[in-house]
Amino acid sequence: MTIGVYPGSFDPVTNGHLDIIKRSASIFDRVIVAVTEDNNKVNLFSLQERYHLLREVTGNSHFENVSVEMFSGLLINYVREKEASAIIRGLRAVSDFEYEMQFALMNKKMAPDVETLFLTTSTEYSFLSSSIVKQVASLGGCVRGLVPPTVEDELILKYKNKKGGR
Ligand code: PNS
């Protein structure tokens, strides 16, 4: 049984992420989408919220062999614990490459038997990131078609509450 781990902060999950998850699910017997608290980032959604959104948007028949989990600490330890053979990462543009290469090589150094598999993003999502979605949504712009509808609703709610709280 081949297991792939697709890690990320998913703050929030976008249609670009979903595309990578869907494609990974046809390569591996099982895909674990692994969401973590990234200590170097201030996230809009809590870890629990990001986990629940991921569960919701992968909860249909397209994603039968996909599960969502939370992890903390070093990714490579988690990957070993799950007995996965590969880490899956999406590559959008050259700008992603340097960081992703460093990330992959460091993980390879710690666990030579675990591969990193890069999937190039589908063209329609090549410009898409959680950050740009948040920026647009925070300023009242429309993100329909870029994130699943439930995520769009949560973004609107989040920024409405933030404004209300000021
Ligand atoms: O979606 P992101 O924010 O680009 O994902 C980055 C993430 C969370 C996958 C990465 O920061 C990570 O693996 N964090 C866990 C801690 C870790 O293992 N760091 C060393 C990586 S070489």
PDB file of C-alpha atoms and ligand atoms in Angstrom:
ATOM      1  CA  MET A   1       0.000   0.000   0.000  1.00  0.00           C
ATOM      2  CA  THR A   2       1.485   3.346  -1.038  1.00  0.00           C
ATOM      3  CA  ILE A   3       0.854   6.251   1.307  1.00  0.00           C
ATOM      4  CA  GLY A   4       1.520   9.893   0.462  1.00  0.00           C
ATOM      5  CA  VAL A   5       1.416  12.757   2.938  1.00  0.00           C
ATOM      6  CA  TYR A   6       0.343  16.172   1.661  1.00  0.00           C
ATOM      7  CA  PRO A   7       1.387  18.638   4.387  1.00  0.00           C
ATOM      8  CA  GLY A   8       0.608  22.299   4.725  1.00  0.00           C
ATOM      9  CA  SER A   9      -0.880  25.061   6.755  1.00  0.00           C
ATOM     10  CA  PHE A  10      -3.998  25.271   4.524  1.00  0.00           C
ATOM     11  CA  ASP A  11      -5.003  28.690   5.856  1.00  0.00           C
ATOM     12  CA  PRO A  12      -7.482  28.192   4.235  1.00  0.00           C
ATOM     13  CA  VAL A  13      -7.691  25.319   1.749  1.00  0.00           C
ATOM     14  CA  THR A  14      -8.050  26.600  -1.828  1.00  0.00           C
ATOM     15  CA  ASN A  15      -9.172  24.987  -5.080  1.00  0.00           C
ATOM     16  CA  GLY A  16      -5.469  24.761  -5.965  1.00  0.00           C
ATOM     17  CA  HIS A  17      -4.901  22.525  -2.915  1.00  0.00           C
ATOM     18  CA  LEU A  18      -7.963  20.460  -3.804  1.00  0.00           C
ATOM     19  CA  ASP A  19      -6.625  19.923  -7.299  1.00  0.00           C
ATOM     20  CA  ILE A  20      -3.352  18.586  -5.863  1.00  0.00           C
ATOM     21  CA  ILE A  21      -5.240  16.353  -3.395  1.00  0.00           C
ATOM     22  CA  LYS A  22      -7.437  14.929  -6.167  1.00  0.00           C
ATOM     23  CA  ARG A  23      -4.483  14.192  -8.418  1.00  0.00           C
ATOM     24  CA  SER A  24      -2.452  12.668  -5.571  1.00  0.00           C
ATOM     25  CA  ALA A  25      -5.379  10.411  -4.726  1.00  0.00           C
ATOM     26  CA  SER A  26      -5.056   8.801  -8.153  1.00  0.00           C
ATOM     27  CA  ILE A  27      -1.326   8.149  -7.641  1.00  0.00           C
ATOM     28  CA  PHE A  28      -1.289   6.771  -4.081  1.00  0.00           C
ATOM     29  CA  ASP A  29      -3.430   4.084  -2.437  1.00  0.00           C
ATOM     30  CA  ARG A  30      -3.926   6.466   0.440  1.00  0.00           C
ATOM     31  CA  VAL A  31      -3.333  10.205   0.825  1.00  0.00           C
ATOM     32  CA  ILE A  32      -3.119  11.882   4.208  1.00  0.00           C
ATOM     33  CA  VAL A  33      -3.657  15.620   4.130  1.00  0.00           C
ATOM     34  CA  ALA A  34      -1.657  16.763   7.144  1.00  0.00           C
ATOM     35  CA  VAL A  35      -2.389  20.171   8.566  1.00  0.00           C
ATOM     36  CA  THR A  36      -0.098  21.754  11.106  1.00  0.00           C
ATOM     37  CA  GLU A  37       0.309  24.827  13.233  1.00  0.00           C
ATOM     38  CA  ASP A  38       3.209  26.598  11.559  1.00  0.00           C
ATOM     39  CA  ASN A  39       4.883  28.528  14.317  1.00  0.00           C
ATOM     40  CA  ASN A  40       6.489  30.942  11.885  1.00  0.00           C
ATOM     41  CA  LYS A  41       3.142  32.175  10.634  1.00  0.00           C
ATOM     42  CA  VAL A  42       0.178  34.007  12.051  1.00  0.00           C
ATOM     43  CA  ASN A  43      -2.806  32.087  10.732  1.00  0.00           C
ATOM     44  CA  LEU A  44      -6.258  33.510  10.087  1.00  0.00           C
ATOM     45  CA  PHE A  45      -8.006  30.234  10.893  1.00  0.00           C
ATOM     46  CA  SER A  46      -7.185  28.180  13.980  1.00  0.00           C
ATOM     47  CA  LEU A  47      -5.735  24.712  13.541  1.00  0.00           C
ATOM     48  CA  GLN A  48      -9.119  23.184  14.396  1.00  0.00           C
ATOM     49  CA  GLU A  49     -10.913  25.416  11.889  1.00  0.00           C
ATOM     50  CA  ARG A  50      -8.441  24.572   9.122  1.00  0.00           C
ATOM     51  CA  TYR A  51      -8.774  20.864   9.928  1.00  0.00           C
ATOM     52  CA  HIS A  52     -12.585  21.007   9.858  1.00  0.00           C
ATOM     53  CA  LEU A  53     -12.668  22.943   6.589  1.00  0.00           C
ATOM     54  CA  LEU A  54     -10.342  20.369   5.008  1.00  0.00           C
ATOM     55  CA  ARG A  55     -12.533  17.527   6.296  1.00  0.00           C
ATOM     56  CA  GLU A  56     -15.622  19.186   4.915  1.00  0.00           C
ATOM     57  CA  VAL A  57     -14.272  19.833   1.429  1.00  0.00           C
ATOM     58  CA  THR A  58     -12.768  16.344   1.063  1.00  0.00           C
ATOM     59  CA  GLY A  59     -15.835  14.584   2.413  1.00  0.00           C
ATOM     60  CA  ASN A  60     -17.205  13.279  -0.881  1.00  0.00           C
ATOM     61  CA  SER A  61     -16.707  10.359  -3.240  1.00  0.00           C
ATOM     62  CA  HIS A  62     -13.850  12.043  -5.171  1.00  0.00           C
ATOM     63  CA  PHE A  63     -11.741  11.698  -2.058  1.00  0.00           C
ATOM     64  CA  GLU A  64     -12.482   8.167  -0.860  1.00  0.00           C
ATOM     65  CA  ASN A  65      -8.833   7.314  -0.166  1.00  0.00           C
ATOM     66  CA  VAL A  66      -8.075  10.713   1.387  1.00  0.00           C
ATOM     67  CA  SER A  67      -8.010  11.403   5.107  1.00  0.00           C
ATOM     68  CA  VAL A  68      -7.226  14.582   7.002  1.00  0.00           C
ATOM     69  CA  GLU A  69      -5.093  14.683  10.123  1.00  0.00           C
ATOM     70  CA  MET A  70      -3.342  17.211  12.322  1.00  0.00           C
ATOM     71  CA  PHE A  71       0.299  16.935  13.235  1.00  0.00           C
ATOM     72  CA  SER A  72       2.786  18.845  15.300  1.00  0.00           C
ATOM     73  CA  GLY A  73       6.563  18.894  15.346  1.00  0.00           C
ATOM     74  CA  LEU A  74       8.796  17.714  12.548  1.00  0.00           C
ATOM     75  CA  LEU A  75       6.978  16.632   9.425  1.00  0.00           C
ATOM     76  CA  ILE A  76       9.456  13.882   8.707  1.00  0.00           C
ATOM     77  CA  ASN A  77       8.768  12.203  12.063  1.00  0.00           C
ATOM     78  CA  TYR A  78       5.069  12.248  11.295  1.00  0.00           C
ATOM     79  CA  VAL A  79       5.669  10.822   7.803  1.00  0.00           C
ATOM     80  CA  ARG A  80       7.695   7.966   9.308  1.00  0.00           C
ATOM     81  CA  GLU A  81       5.072   7.293  11.949  1.00  0.00           C
ATOM     82  CA  LYS A  82       2.460   6.952   9.169  1.00  0.00           C
ATOM     83  CA  GLU A  83       4.803   4.687   7.158  1.00  0.00           C
ATOM     84  CA  ALA A  84       4.315   6.940   4.139  1.00  0.00           C
ATOM     85  CA  SER A  85       6.705   6.688   1.210  1.00  0.00           C
ATOM     86  CA  ALA A  86       6.390  10.255  -0.045  1.00  0.00           C
ATOM     87  CA  ILE A  87       5.706  13.866   0.826  1.00  0.00           C
ATOM     88  CA  ILE A  88       3.547  15.613  -1.758  1.00  0.00           C
ATOM     89  CA  ARG A  89       4.016  19.303  -2.538  1.00  0.00           C
ATOM     90  CA  GLY A  90       2.461  21.502  -5.194  1.00  0.00           C
ATOM     91  CA  LEU A  91       4.707  23.692  -7.334  1.00  0.00           C
ATOM     92  CA  ARG A  92       3.219  26.805  -8.887  1.00  0.00           C
ATOM     93  CA  ALA A  93       6.022  28.903 -10.258  1.00  0.00           C
ATOM     94  CA  VAL A  94       9.783  29.304 -10.211  1.00  0.00           C
ATOM     95  CA  SER A  95       9.330  31.451  -7.114  1.00  0.00           C
ATOM     96  CA  ASP A  96       8.224  28.348  -5.157  1.00  0.00           C
ATOM     97  CA  PHE A  97      11.209  26.354  -6.267  1.00  0.00           C
ATOM     98  CA  GLU A  98      13.977  27.600  -3.982  1.00  0.00           C
ATOM     99  CA  TYR A  99      11.996  27.139  -0.775  1.00  0.00           C
ATOM    100  CA  GLU A 100      10.577  23.790  -1.856  1.00  0.00           C
ATOM    101  CA  MET A 101      14.002  22.495  -2.878  1.00  0.00           C
ATOM    102  CA  GLN A 102      15.466  23.430   0.504  1.00  0.00           C
ATOM    103  CA  PHE A 103      12.522  21.836   2.275  1.00  0.00           C
ATOM    104  CA  ALA A 104      12.800  18.626   0.214  1.00  0.00           C
ATOM    105  CA  LEU A 105      16.563  18.333   0.625  1.00  0.00           C
ATOM    106  CA  MET A 106      16.396  18.861   4.372  1.00  0.00           C
ATOM    107  CA  ASN A 107      13.732  16.191   4.675  1.00  0.00           C
ATOM    108  CA  LYS A 108      15.803  13.903   2.454  1.00  0.00           C
ATOM    109  CA  LYS A 109      18.808  14.447   4.706  1.00  0.00           C
ATOM    110  CA  MET A 110      16.768  13.413   7.741  1.00  0.00           C
ATOM    111  CA  ALA A 111      15.023  10.496   6.015  1.00  0.00           C
ATOM    112  CA  PRO A 112      16.768   9.321   2.822  1.00  0.00           C
ATOM    113  CA  ASP A 113      14.098   6.682   2.205  1.00  0.00           C
ATOM    114  CA  VAL A 114      11.251   9.233   1.962  1.00  0.00           C
ATOM    115  CA  GLU A 115      10.748  10.924  -1.399  1.00  0.00           C
ATOM    116  CA  THR A 116       9.259  14.353  -2.077  1.00  0.00           C
ATOM    117  CA  LEU A 117       6.901  14.324  -5.021  1.00  0.00           C
ATOM    118  CA  PHE A 118       6.217  17.684  -6.687  1.00  0.00           C
ATOM    119  CA  LEU A 119       3.023  18.087  -8.640  1.00  0.00           C
ATOM    120  CA  THR A 120       2.891  21.089 -10.919  1.00  0.00           C
ATOM    121  CA  THR A 121      -0.210  23.115 -10.360  1.00  0.00           C
ATOM    122  CA  SER A 122      -2.941  23.156 -12.983  1.00  0.00           C
ATOM    123  CA  THR A 123      -2.631  26.319 -15.075  1.00  0.00           C
ATOM    124  CA  GLU A 124      -5.899  27.798 -13.870  1.00  0.00           C
ATOM    125  CA  TYR A 125      -4.584  27.806 -10.288  1.00  0.00           C
ATOM    126  CA  SER A 126      -0.986  28.827 -10.965  1.00  0.00           C
ATOM    127  CA  PHE A 127      -1.538  32.298  -9.459  1.00  0.00           C
ATOM    128  CA  LEU A 128      -3.527  31.057  -6.498  1.00  0.00           C
ATOM    129  CA  SER A 129      -2.378  30.973  -2.881  1.00  0.00           C
ATOM    130  CA  SER A 130      -4.082  31.089   0.507  1.00  0.00           C
ATOM    131  CA  SER A 131      -2.374  34.445   1.121  1.00  0.00           C
ATOM    132  CA  ILE A 132      -3.720  36.140  -1.989  1.00  0.00           C
ATOM    133  CA  VAL A 133      -7.199  34.750  -1.320  1.00  0.00           C
ATOM    134  CA  LYS A 134      -7.100  36.187   2.225  1.00  0.00           C
ATOM    135  CA  GLN A 135      -5.867  39.537   1.004  1.00  0.00           C
ATOM    136  CA  VAL A 136      -8.641  39.847  -1.567  1.00  0.00           C
ATOM    137  CA  ALA A 137     -11.335  38.578   0.837  1.00  0.00           C
ATOM    138  CA  SER A 138     -10.175  40.919   3.614  1.00  0.00           C
ATOM    139  CA  LEU A 139     -10.720  43.876   1.296  1.00  0.00           C
ATOM    140  CA  GLY A 140     -14.175  42.718   0.263  1.00  0.00           C
ATOM    141  CA  GLY A 141     -13.139  41.225  -3.098  1.00  0.00           C
ATOM    142  CA  CYS A 142     -14.810  38.163  -4.574  1.00  0.00           C
ATOM    143  CA  VAL A 143     -12.984  34.823  -4.244  1.00  0.00           C
ATOM    144  CA  ARG A 144     -15.720  32.676  -5.787  1.00  0.00           C
ATOM    145  CA  GLY A 145     -14.293  29.824  -7.828  1.00  0.00           C
ATOM    146  CA  LEU A 146     -10.931  30.099  -6.099  1.00  0.00           C
ATOM    147  CA  VAL A 147     -11.947  28.358  -2.895  1.00  0.00           C
ATOM    148  CA  PRO A 148     -14.732  25.854  -2.147  1.00  0.00           C
ATOM    149  CA  PRO A 149     -18.076  27.607  -1.362  1.00  0.00           C
ATOM    150  CA  THR A 150     -17.928  26.685   2.330  1.00  0.00           C
ATOM    151  CA  VAL A 151     -14.478  28.290   2.614  1.00  0.00           C
ATOM    152  CA  GLU A 152     -15.752  31.386   0.833  1.00  0.00           C
ATOM    153  CA  ASP A 153     -18.563  31.656   3.401  1.00  0.00           C
ATOM    154  CA  GLU A 154     -16.149  31.220   6.303  1.00  0.00           C
ATOM    155  CA  LEU A 155     -13.808  33.874   4.905  1.00  0.00           C
ATOM    156  CA  ILE A 156     -16.648  36.371   4.596  1.00  0.00           C
ATOM    157  CA  LEU A 157     -17.746  35.573   8.147  1.00  0.00           C
ATOM    158  CA  LYS A 158     -14.227  35.810   9.537  1.00  0.00           C
ATOM    159  CA  TYR A 159     -13.571  39.253   8.086  1.00  0.00           C
ATOM    160  CA  LYS A 160     -17.047  40.490   9.013  1.00  0.00           C
ATOM    161  CA  ASN A 161     -16.428  39.442  12.640  1.00  0.00           C
ATOM    162  CA  LYS A 162     -12.979  41.019  12.595  1.00  0.00           C
ATOM    163  CA  LYS A 163     -14.423  44.333  11.451  1.00  0.00           C
ATOM    164  CA  GLY A 164     -17.194  44.045  14.034  1.00  0.00           C
ATOM    165  CA  GLY A 165     -14.628  43.451  16.758  1.00  0.00           C
ATOM    166  CA  ARG A 166     -12.631  46.610  16.056  1.00  0.00           C
TER     167      ARG A 166
HETATM  168  O1  PNS B   1       1.538  25.268   3.225  1.00  0.00           O
HETATM  169  P1  PNS B   1       2.857  25.645   3.783  1.00  0.00           P
HETATM  170  O2  PNS B   1       2.685  26.695   4.847  1.00  0.00           O
HETATM  171  O3  PNS B   1       3.849  26.035   2.729  1.00  0.00           O
HETATM  172  O4  PNS B   1       3.430  24.335   4.528  1.00  0.00           O
HETATM  173  C1  PNS B   1       4.690  24.319   5.126  1.00  0.00           C
HETATM  174  C2  PNS B   1       4.763  23.146   6.094  1.00  0.00           C
HETATM  175  C3  PNS B   1       3.722  23.287   7.180  1.00  0.00           C
HETATM  176  C4  PNS B   1       4.520  21.857   5.343  1.00  0.00           C
HETATM  177  C5  PNS B   1       6.204  23.132   6.697  1.00  0.00           C
HETATM  178  O5  PNS B   1       6.461  24.331   7.328  1.00  0.00           O
HETATM  179  C6  PNS B   1       6.403  21.968   7.704  1.00  0.00           C
HETATM  180  O6  PNS B   1       6.597  20.844   7.325  1.00  0.00           O
HETATM  181  N1  PNS B   1       6.361  22.268   8.997  1.00  0.00           N
HETATM  182  C7  PNS B   1       6.547  21.269  10.021  1.00  0.00           C
HETATM  183  C8  PNS B   1       7.894  21.461  10.736  1.00  0.00           C
HETATM  184  C9  PNS B   1       9.057  20.890   9.941  1.00  0.00           C
HETATM  185  O7  PNS B   1       9.148  19.705   9.702  1.00  0.00           O
HETATM  186  N2  PNS B   1       9.974  21.777   9.516  1.00  0.00           N
HETATM  187  C10 PNS B   1      11.171  21.411   8.800  1.00  0.00           C
HETATM  188  C11 PNS B   1      10.928  21.218   7.319  1.00  0.00           C
HETATM  189  S1  PNS B   1      12.422  20.751   6.509  1.00  0.00           S
END
